[in-house]
PDB file of C-alpha atoms in Angstrom:
ATOM      1  CA  MET E   1      -3.037 -20.768  -3.639  1.00  0.00           C
ATOM      2  CA  ILE E   2      -6.334 -22.692  -3.813  1.00  0.00           C
ATOM      3  CA  ASN E   3      -7.461 -20.526  -6.723  1.00  0.00           C
ATOM      4  CA  LEU E   4      -4.305 -21.440  -8.613  1.00  0.00           C
ATOM      5  CA  LEU E   5      -4.687 -25.160  -7.930  1.00  0.00           C
ATOM      6  CA  LEU E   6      -8.320 -25.128  -9.052  1.00  0.00           C
ATOM      7  CA  SER E   7      -7.324 -23.259 -12.187  1.00  0.00           C
ATOM      8  CA  LEU E   8      -4.624 -25.810 -13.005  1.00  0.00           C
ATOM      9  CA  ALA E   9      -7.161 -28.577 -12.463  1.00  0.00           C
ATOM     10  CA  ALA E  10      -9.588 -26.857 -14.842  1.00  0.00           C
ATOM     11  CA  GLY E  11      -6.799 -26.545 -17.391  1.00  0.00           C
ATOM     12  CA  ALA E  12      -6.006 -30.239 -17.104  1.00  0.00           C
ATOM     13  CA  VAL E  13      -9.670 -31.110 -17.588  1.00  0.00           C
ATOM     14  CA  GLY E  14      -9.854 -28.856 -20.630  1.00  0.00           C
ATOM     15  CA  PHE E  15      -6.798 -30.533 -22.120  1.00  0.00           C
ATOM     16  CA  LEU E  16      -8.098 -34.053 -21.470  1.00  0.00           C
ATOM     17  CA  VAL E  17     -11.555 -33.339 -22.889  1.00  0.00           C
ATOM     18  CA  PHE E  18     -10.099 -32.264 -26.221  1.00  0.00           C
ATOM     19  CA  TYR E  19      -7.370 -34.896 -26.294  1.00  0.00           C
ATOM     20  CA  LEU E  20      -9.259 -38.000 -25.135  1.00  0.00           C
ATOM     21  CA  THR E  21     -12.305 -37.326 -27.308  1.00  0.00           C
ATOM     22  CA  GLY E  22     -10.080 -36.986 -30.346  1.00  0.00           C
ATOM     23  CA  VAL E  23     -11.157 -33.418 -31.063  1.00  0.00           C
ATOM     24  CA  ALA E  24      -7.491 -32.400 -31.160  1.00  0.00           C
ATOM     25  CA  HIS E  25      -4.095 -34.053 -30.841  1.00  0.00           C
ATOM     26  CA  ALA E  26      -1.923 -33.546 -27.769  1.00  0.00           C
ATOM     27  CA  LEU E  27      -0.306 -30.316 -29.001  1.00  0.00           C
ATOM     28  CA  GLY E  28      -3.610 -28.890 -30.164  1.00  0.00           C
ATOM     29  CA  SER E  29      -5.248 -29.656 -26.828  1.00  0.00           C
ATOM     30  CA  ILE E  30      -2.826 -27.400 -24.955  1.00  0.00           C
ATOM     31  CA  PHE E  31      -4.526 -24.178 -26.067  1.00  0.00           C
ATOM     32  CA  PRO E  32      -8.052 -25.023 -24.791  1.00  0.00           C
ATOM     33  CA  GLY E  33      -6.428 -26.224 -21.583  1.00  0.00           C
ATOM     34  CA  LEU E  34      -4.707 -22.870 -21.159  1.00  0.00           C
ATOM     35  CA  VAL E  35      -7.933 -20.996 -21.881  1.00  0.00           C
ATOM     36  CA  ALA E  36      -9.752 -23.052 -19.257  1.00  0.00           C
ATOM     37  CA  ALA E  37      -6.993 -22.459 -16.676  1.00  0.00           C
ATOM     38  CA  VAL E  38      -6.713 -18.707 -17.251  1.00  0.00           C
ATOM     39  CA  GLY E  39     -10.460 -18.179 -17.402  1.00  0.00           C
ATOM     40  CA  THR E  40     -11.017 -20.122 -14.194  1.00  0.00           C
ATOM     41  CA  TYR E  41      -8.253 -18.202 -12.413  1.00  0.00           C
ATOM     42  CA  ILE E  42      -9.707 -14.834 -13.393  1.00  0.00           C
ATOM     43  CA  LEU E  43     -13.185 -15.804 -12.209  1.00  0.00           C
ATOM     44  CA  LEU E  44     -11.953 -17.203  -8.907  1.00  0.00           C
ATOM     45  CA  ALA E  45      -9.658 -14.219  -8.292  1.00  0.00           C
ATOM     46  CA  ARG E  46     -12.559 -11.837  -8.879  1.00  0.00           C
ATOM     47  CA  ARG E  47     -14.717 -13.796  -6.460  1.00  0.00           C
ATOM     48  CA  THR E  48     -12.027 -13.623  -3.775  1.00  0.00           C
ATOM     49  CA  GLY E  49     -11.538  -9.938  -4.516  1.00  0.00           C
ATOM     50  CA  LYS E  50     -15.220  -9.203  -3.947  1.00  0.00           C
ATOM     51  CA  GLN E  51     -15.125 -11.086  -0.665  1.00  0.00           C
ATOM     52  CA  LEU E  52     -12.194  -8.981   0.467  1.00  0.00           C
ATOM     53  CA  GLU E  53     -13.850  -5.775  -0.700  1.00  0.00           C
ATOM     54  CA  ALA E  54     -16.769  -6.572   1.602  1.00  0.00           C
ATOM     55  CA  VAL E  55     -14.386  -7.069   4.520  1.00  0.00           C
ATOM     56  CA  MET E  56     -12.598  -3.803   3.744  1.00  0.00           C
ATOM     57  CA  GLY E  57     -15.941  -2.005   3.685  1.00  0.00           C
ATOM     58  CA  VAL E  58     -16.790  -3.314   7.152  1.00  0.00           C
ATOM     59  CA  ALA E  59     -13.377  -2.299   8.496  1.00  0.00           C
ATOM     60  CA  GLN E  60     -13.672   1.184   6.975  1.00  0.00           C
ATOM     61  CA  GLU E  61     -17.081   1.623   8.574  1.00  0.00           C
ATOM     62  CA  MET E  62     -15.751   0.446  11.916  1.00  0.00           C
ATOM     63  CA  MET E  63     -12.849   2.890  11.646  1.00  0.00           C
ATOM     64  CA  ALA E  64     -15.299   5.762  11.463  1.00  0.00           C
ATOM     65  CA  ARG E  65     -17.324   4.589  14.485  1.00  0.00           C
ATOM     66  CA  LYS E  66     -15.139   2.359  16.663  1.00  0.00           C
ATOM     67  CA  PRO E  67     -11.479   2.585  15.567  1.00  0.00           C
ATOM     68  CA  GLU E  68     -10.284   0.162  18.227  1.00  0.00           C
ATOM     69  CA  ARG E  69     -12.373  -2.595  16.597  1.00  0.00           C
ATOM     70  CA  ALA E  70     -11.531  -1.851  12.979  1.00  0.00           C
ATOM     71  CA  VAL E  71      -8.618  -4.281  12.837  1.00  0.00           C
ATOM     72  CA  GLN E  72     -10.663  -7.348  13.767  1.00  0.00           C
ATOM     73  CA  PRO E  73     -12.507  -7.746  10.423  1.00  0.00           C
ATOM     74  CA  LEU E  74      -9.146  -7.700   8.646  1.00  0.00           C
ATOM     75  CA  GLN E  75      -7.687 -10.237  11.067  1.00  0.00           C
ATOM     76  CA  ASP E  76     -10.664 -12.494  10.396  1.00  0.00           C
ATOM     77  CA  ALA E  77     -10.081 -12.227   6.645  1.00  0.00           C
ATOM     78  CA  PHE E  78      -6.723 -14.032   6.710  1.00  0.00           C
ATOM     79  CA  SER E  79      -8.578 -17.223   5.846  1.00  0.00           C
ATOM     80  CA  LEU E  80      -8.887 -15.755   2.337  1.00  0.00           C
ATOM     81  CA  SER E  81      -5.096 -15.832   1.961  1.00  0.00           C
ATOM     82  CA  ARG E  82      -5.321 -19.572   1.325  1.00  0.00           C
ATOM     83  CA  TRP E  83      -7.249 -18.814  -1.826  1.00  0.00           C
ATOM     84  CA  GLN E  84      -5.334 -15.982  -3.461  1.00  0.00           C
ATOM     85  CA  PHE E  85      -1.719 -14.888  -3.621  1.00  0.00           C
ATOM     86  CA  GLY E  86      -0.966 -11.465  -2.176  1.00  0.00           C
ATOM     87  CA  ILE E  87      -3.912 -11.242   0.185  1.00  0.00           C
ATOM     88  CA  ALA E  88      -1.944 -11.913   3.375  1.00  0.00           C
ATOM     89  CA  SER E  89       0.648  -9.207   2.723  1.00  0.00           C
ATOM     90  CA  SER E  90      -2.060  -6.764   1.660  1.00  0.00           C
ATOM     91  CA  LEU E  91      -4.062  -7.434   4.823  1.00  0.00           C
ATOM     92  CA  HIS E  92      -0.933  -6.921   6.917  1.00  0.00           C
ATOM     93  CA  ALA E  93      -0.299  -3.599   5.156  1.00  0.00           C
ATOM     94  CA  ASN E  94      -3.803  -2.333   5.867  1.00  0.00           C
ATOM     95  CA  ILE E  95      -3.769  -3.555   9.458  1.00  0.00           C
ATOM     96  CA  GLY E  96      -0.498  -1.701   9.893  1.00  0.00           C
ATOM     97  CA  VAL E  97      -2.042   1.477   8.498  1.00  0.00           C
ATOM     98  CA  LEU E  98      -5.031   1.224  10.844  1.00  0.00           C
ATOM     99  CA  LEU E  99      -2.793   0.705  13.869  1.00  0.00           C
ATOM    100  CA  TYR E 100      -0.431   3.488  12.813  1.00  0.00           C
ATOM    101  CA  VAL E 101      -3.126   6.146  12.512  1.00  0.00           C
ATOM    102  CA  GLN E 102      -4.196   5.200  16.043  1.00  0.00           C
ATOM    103  CA  LYS E 103      -0.602   5.983  17.086  1.00  0.00           C
ATOM    104  CA  LYS E 104       0.072   2.335  17.937  1.00  0.00           C
ATOM    105  CA  PHE E 105       3.415   2.482  16.187  1.00  0.00           C
ATOM    106  CA  ASP E 106       5.041  -0.543  17.820  1.00  0.00           C
ATOM    107  CA  GLU E 107       2.038  -2.725  17.021  1.00  0.00           C
ATOM    108  CA  ALA E 108       1.885  -1.385  13.476  1.00  0.00           C
ATOM    109  CA  GLU E 109       5.523  -2.008  12.559  1.00  0.00           C
ATOM    110  CA  PRO E 110       5.502  -5.832  12.138  1.00  0.00           C
ATOM    111  CA  HIS E 111       2.366  -5.629   9.994  1.00  0.00           C
ATOM    112  CA  LEU E 112       3.835  -2.863   7.846  1.00  0.00           C
ATOM    113  CA  ARG E 113       6.986  -4.924   7.343  1.00  0.00           C
ATOM    114  CA  LYS E 114       4.989  -7.984   6.330  1.00  0.00           C
ATOM    115  CA  GLY E 115       2.985  -5.769   3.992  1.00  0.00           C
ATOM    116  CA  ALA E 116       6.193  -5.047   2.083  1.00  0.00           C
ATOM    117  CA  ALA E 117       6.150  -8.621   0.769  1.00  0.00           C
ATOM    118  CA  THR E 118       3.401  -7.856  -1.737  1.00  0.00           C
ATOM    119  CA  LEU E 119       4.553  -7.558  -5.349  1.00  0.00           C
ATOM    120  CA  ILE E 120       2.870  -4.171  -5.646  1.00  0.00           C
ATOM    121  CA  LYS E 121       4.278  -1.791  -3.056  1.00  0.00           C
ATOM    122  CA  LEU E 122       1.480  -0.179  -1.076  1.00  0.00           C
ATOM    123  CA  TRP E 123       2.899   3.290  -0.753  1.00  0.00           C
ATOM    124  CA  LEU E 124       0.945   4.469   2.290  1.00  0.00           C
ATOM    125  CA  ALA E 125       1.938   1.452   4.371  1.00  0.00           C
ATOM    126  CA  GLN E 126       5.562   1.751   3.265  1.00  0.00           C
ATOM    127  CA  ALA E 127       5.664   5.479   3.955  1.00  0.00           C
ATOM    128  CA  MET E 128       4.320   4.862   7.459  1.00  0.00           C
ATOM    129  CA  LEU E 129       6.982   2.218   8.048  1.00  0.00           C
ATOM    130  CA  ALA E 130       9.615   4.710   6.915  1.00  0.00           C
ATOM    131  CA  ALA E 131       8.129   7.316   9.283  1.00  0.00           C
ATOM    132  CA  ILE E 132       8.551   4.868  12.171  1.00  0.00           C
ATOM    133  CA  LEU E 133      12.186   4.357  11.174  1.00  0.00           C
ATOM    134  CA  TYR E 134      12.618   8.144  11.005  1.00  0.00           C
ATOM    135  CA  ARG E 135      11.384   8.469  14.584  1.00  0.00           C
ATOM    136  CA  ARG E 136      13.938   5.866  15.650  1.00  0.00           C
ATOM    137  CA  LYS E 137      16.694   7.626  13.710  1.00  0.00           C
ATOM    138  CA  GLN E 138      17.301   4.504  11.624  1.00  0.00           C
ATOM    139  CA  TYR E 139      17.956   6.670   8.596  1.00  0.00           C
ATOM    140  CA  PRO E 140      19.684   4.228   6.193  1.00  0.00           C
ATOM    141  CA  GLU E 141      16.788   1.758   6.466  1.00  0.00           C
ATOM    142  CA  MET E 142      14.307   4.609   6.263  1.00  0.00           C
ATOM    143  CA  GLU E 143      15.773   5.676   2.926  1.00  0.00           C
ATOM    144  CA  LYS E 144      15.667   2.111   1.576  1.00  0.00           C
ATOM    145  CA  VAL E 145      11.979   1.818   2.437  1.00  0.00           C
ATOM    146  CA  PHE E 146      11.120   5.194   0.908  1.00  0.00           C
ATOM    147  CA  ASP E 147      13.118   4.444  -2.247  1.00  0.00           C
ATOM    148  CA  ALA E 148      11.386   1.074  -2.684  1.00  0.00           C
ATOM    149  CA  ALA E 149       7.983   2.695  -2.271  1.00  0.00           C
ATOM    150  CA  MET E 150       8.817   5.414  -4.804  1.00  0.00           C
ATOM    151  CA  ARG E 151       9.878   2.960  -7.496  1.00  0.00           C
ATOM    152  CA  GLY E 152       6.377   1.601  -7.864  1.00  0.00           C
ATOM    153  CA  ASN E 153       4.387   4.726  -6.991  1.00  0.00           C
ATOM    154  CA  LYS E 154       5.861   7.591  -8.961  1.00  0.00           C
ATOM    155  CA  SER E 155       2.547   9.438  -9.210  1.00  0.00           C
ATOM    156  CA  GLU E 156       1.933   9.564  -5.437  1.00  0.00           C
ATOM    157  CA  THR E 157       2.961  13.143  -4.731  1.00  0.00           C
ATOM    158  CA  LEU E 158       2.558  12.958  -0.962  1.00  0.00           C
ATOM    159  CA  LEU E 159       5.132  10.166  -0.873  1.00  0.00           C
ATOM    160  CA  TYR E 160       7.768  12.563  -2.229  1.00  0.00           C
ATOM    161  CA  GLY E 161       6.618  15.179   0.266  1.00  0.00           C
ATOM    162  CA  VAL E 162       6.865  12.923   3.304  1.00  0.00           C
ATOM    163  CA  TYR E 163      10.271  11.593   2.219  1.00  0.00           C
ATOM    164  CA  ALA E 164      11.595  15.107   1.641  1.00  0.00           C
ATOM    165  CA  TRP E 165      10.168  16.309   4.971  1.00  0.00           C
ATOM    166  CA  CYS E 166      11.976  13.537   6.862  1.00  0.00           C
ATOM    167  CA  GLU E 167      15.275  14.270   5.122  1.00  0.00           C
ATOM    168  CA  ASN E 168      14.910  17.997   5.668  1.00  0.00           C
ATOM    169  CA  GLN E 169      14.112  17.566   9.368  1.00  0.00           C
ATOM    170  CA  ARG E 170      17.301  15.580   9.946  1.00  0.00           C
ATOM    171  CA  GLY E 171      19.389  18.210   8.216  1.00  0.00           C
ATOM    172  CA  GLU E 172      19.725  16.568   4.794  1.00  0.00           C
ATOM    173  CA  LYS E 173      18.374  19.559   2.903  1.00  0.00           C
ATOM    174  CA  LYS E 174      20.176  18.717  -0.334  1.00  0.00           C
ATOM    175  CA  LYS E 175      18.593  15.257  -0.377  1.00  0.00           C
ATOM    176  CA  ALA E 176      15.197  16.785   0.320  1.00  0.00           C
ATOM    177  CA  ILE E 177      15.563  19.064  -2.717  1.00  0.00           C
ATOM    178  CA  GLU E 178      16.671  16.163  -4.920  1.00  0.00           C
ATOM    179  CA  ILE E 179      13.647  14.090  -3.857  1.00  0.00           C
ATOM    180  CA  LEU E 180      11.243  16.932  -4.604  1.00  0.00           C
ATOM    181  CA  GLN E 181      12.913  17.555  -7.960  1.00  0.00           C
ATOM    182  CA  LYS E 182      12.268  13.904  -8.861  1.00  0.00           C
ATOM    183  CA  GLY E 183       8.678  14.299  -7.761  1.00  0.00           C
ATOM    184  CA  VAL E 184       8.135  17.394  -9.874  1.00  0.00           C
ATOM    185  CA  ALA E 185       9.775  15.711 -12.865  1.00  0.00           C
ATOM    186  CA  GLN E 186       7.354  12.794 -12.544  1.00  0.00           C
ATOM    187  CA  ASN E 187       4.357  15.030 -11.768  1.00  0.00           C
ATOM    188  CA  PRO E 188       4.964  18.319 -13.603  1.00  0.00           C
ATOM    189  CA  SER E 189       1.402  19.591 -13.122  1.00  0.00           C
ATOM    190  CA  ASP E 190       1.284  19.166  -9.355  1.00  0.00           C
ATOM    191  CA  GLU E 191       1.335  22.611  -7.757  1.00  0.00           C
ATOM    192  CA  LYS E 192       1.735  21.378  -4.192  1.00  0.00           C
ATOM    193  CA  LEU E 193       5.010  19.659  -5.043  1.00  0.00           C
ATOM    194  CA  LYS E 194       6.246  22.704  -6.934  1.00  0.00           C
ATOM    195  CA  THR E 195       5.469  24.936  -3.958  1.00  0.00           C
ATOM    196  CA  LEU E 196       7.208  22.517  -1.600  1.00  0.00           C
ATOM    197  CA  LEU E 197      10.271  22.416  -3.846  1.00  0.00           C
ATOM    198  CA  GLY E 198      10.381  26.212  -3.917  1.00  0.00           C
ATOM    199  CA  ARG E 199      10.294  26.354  -0.119  1.00  0.00           C
ATOM    200  CA  ALA E 200      13.091  23.774   0.119  1.00  0.00           C
ATOM    201  CA  GLN E 201      15.258  25.676  -2.341  1.00  0.00           C
ATOM    202  CA  ASN E 202      14.706  28.896  -0.368  1.00  0.00           C
ATOM    203  CA  ASP E 203      15.566  27.178   2.926  1.00  0.00           C
ATOM    204  CA  LYS E 204      12.057  27.572   4.324  1.00  0.00           C
ATOM    205  CA  ARG E 205      10.146  25.169   6.514  1.00  0.00           C
ATOM    206  CA  LEU E 206       8.473  22.417   4.530  1.00  0.00           C
ATOM    207  CA  LYS E 207       4.716  22.642   5.000  1.00  0.00           C
ATOM    208  CA  LEU E 208       2.652  19.685   3.845  1.00  0.00           C
ATOM    209  CA  ASP E 209      -0.689  20.797   5.224  1.00  0.00           C
ATOM    210  CA  GLY E 210      -1.915  21.247   1.649  1.00  0.00           C
ATOM    211  CA  TRP E 211      -2.437  17.465   1.596  1.00  0.00           C
ATOM    212  CA  GLY E 212      -4.781  17.788   4.558  1.00  0.00           C
ATOM    213  CA  GLU E 213      -5.596  14.691   6.605  1.00  0.00           C
ATOM    214  CA  GLN E 214      -3.503  12.527   4.312  1.00  0.00           C
ATOM    215  CA  TRP E 215      -0.467  14.304   5.753  1.00  0.00           C
ATOM    216  CA  TRP E 216      -1.659  14.664   9.339  1.00  0.00           C
ATOM    217  CA  GLN E 217      -2.300  10.926   9.680  1.00  0.00           C
ATOM    218  CA  PHE E 218       1.474  10.366   9.615  1.00  0.00           C
ATOM    219  CA  TRP E 219       1.674  12.113  13.005  1.00  0.00           C
ATOM    220  CA  LEU E 220       5.027  13.647  12.095  1.00  0.00           C
ATOM    221  CA  GLU E 221       3.599  17.016  13.043  1.00  0.00           C
ATOM    222  CA  THR E 222       0.852  17.782  15.514  1.00  0.00           C
ATOM    223  CA  PRO E 223      -2.329  18.372  13.499  1.00  0.00           C
ATOM    224  CA  PRO E 224      -4.318  21.525  14.314  1.00  0.00           C
ATOM    225  CA  MET E 225      -7.542  19.526  14.422  1.00  0.00           C
ATOM    226  CA  MET E 226      -8.451  16.044  13.296  1.00  0.00           C
ATOM    227  CA  ALA E 227     -11.801  14.716  12.115  1.00  0.00           C
ATOM    228  CA  GLY E 228     -12.482  11.679  14.273  1.00  0.00           C
ATOM    229  CA  PRO E 229     -10.512   9.850  16.952  1.00  0.00           C
ATOM    230  CA  ALA E 230      -8.045   8.345  14.516  1.00  0.00           C
ATOM    231  CA  GLY E 231      -7.653  11.229  12.115  1.00  0.00           C
ATOM    232  CA  GLY E 232      -9.667   9.938   9.193  1.00  0.00           C
ATOM    233  CA  ALA E 233      -7.719   6.828   8.308  1.00  0.00           C
ATOM    234  CA  VAL E 234      -7.522   5.902   4.671  1.00  0.00           C
ATOM    235  CA  PHE E 235      -7.004   2.332   3.469  1.00  0.00           C
ATOM    236  CA  SER E 236      -4.005   1.891   1.298  1.00  0.00           C
ATOM    237  CA  GLY E 237      -5.906   1.018  -1.832  1.00  0.00           C
ATOM    238  CA  ARG E 238      -8.539  -0.569  -3.973  1.00  0.00           C
ATOM    239  CA  GLN E 239      -8.307  -4.281  -4.629  1.00  0.00           C
ATOM    240  CA  ARG E 240      -7.044  -5.319  -8.049  1.00  0.00           C
ATOM    241  CA  PHE E 241      -6.595  -9.065  -7.882  1.00  0.00           C
ATOM    242  CA  GLY E 242      -5.077 -11.125 -10.635  1.00  0.00           C
ATOM    243  CA  ARG E 243      -2.545  -8.396 -11.421  1.00  0.00           C
ATOM    244  CA  GLY E 244       0.382  -9.222  -9.216  1.00  0.00           C
ATOM    245  CA  GLY E 245      -1.720  -9.787  -6.105  1.00  0.00           C
ATOM    246  CA  GLY E 246      -2.633  -7.312  -3.447  1.00  0.00           C
ATOM    247  CA  PHE E 247      -4.301  -4.001  -3.942  1.00  0.00           C
ATOM    248  CA  ARG E 248      -3.233  -0.468  -4.579  1.00  0.00           C
ATOM    249  CA  ARG E 249      -4.428   3.058  -4.317  1.00  0.00           C
TER     250      ARG E 249
END
């Protein structure tokens, strides 16, 4: 928000400089004003993005050493949400992921829901929210969350796998096959999805262990062995500010 206001102020200054000095008439002064506003916004957004990247780095390091303290750096970073659109929802999404992989599902849910407000759907956070709904047998809402996540993340093959696994486990084998067929159509070179589709079509158990820790961190199956107390949590993405807000994988 503050970044936007400062950018508008810079645009107004740019307009007035050209107009009041007689360099250009009112209509001609609009373009330099726009350039000043856009340029200022990009610079400020990048600055805020770098600040958040530093916070994410601290939280990632804490996750490896002291998982129970990893959330605090992200909580402290909410002050940045005053500066840039999308930061609050993105922080909520990542806090939800960190809590989820520690099996604190009830604590994770409100953060994962708030994370859905970002313009760019963070697929890992949304998939974890859907997994919580699966556990509660809230299947209609589960499907809505999965479908929303898939619309903006068609190249995330594990998303198709997790969605299909949940449908298959509740007896909706036809839906599971349809989901995997969509995934293969969008990612024709992905062998893991093709193998999973073949198993679904042959009425075999869906095995997602080919995705390794990315799959086990959903805790939908008991992992054979996990690296670290929280199963190697992965943040839901790299920051890309100024492009719809938030950050993505």
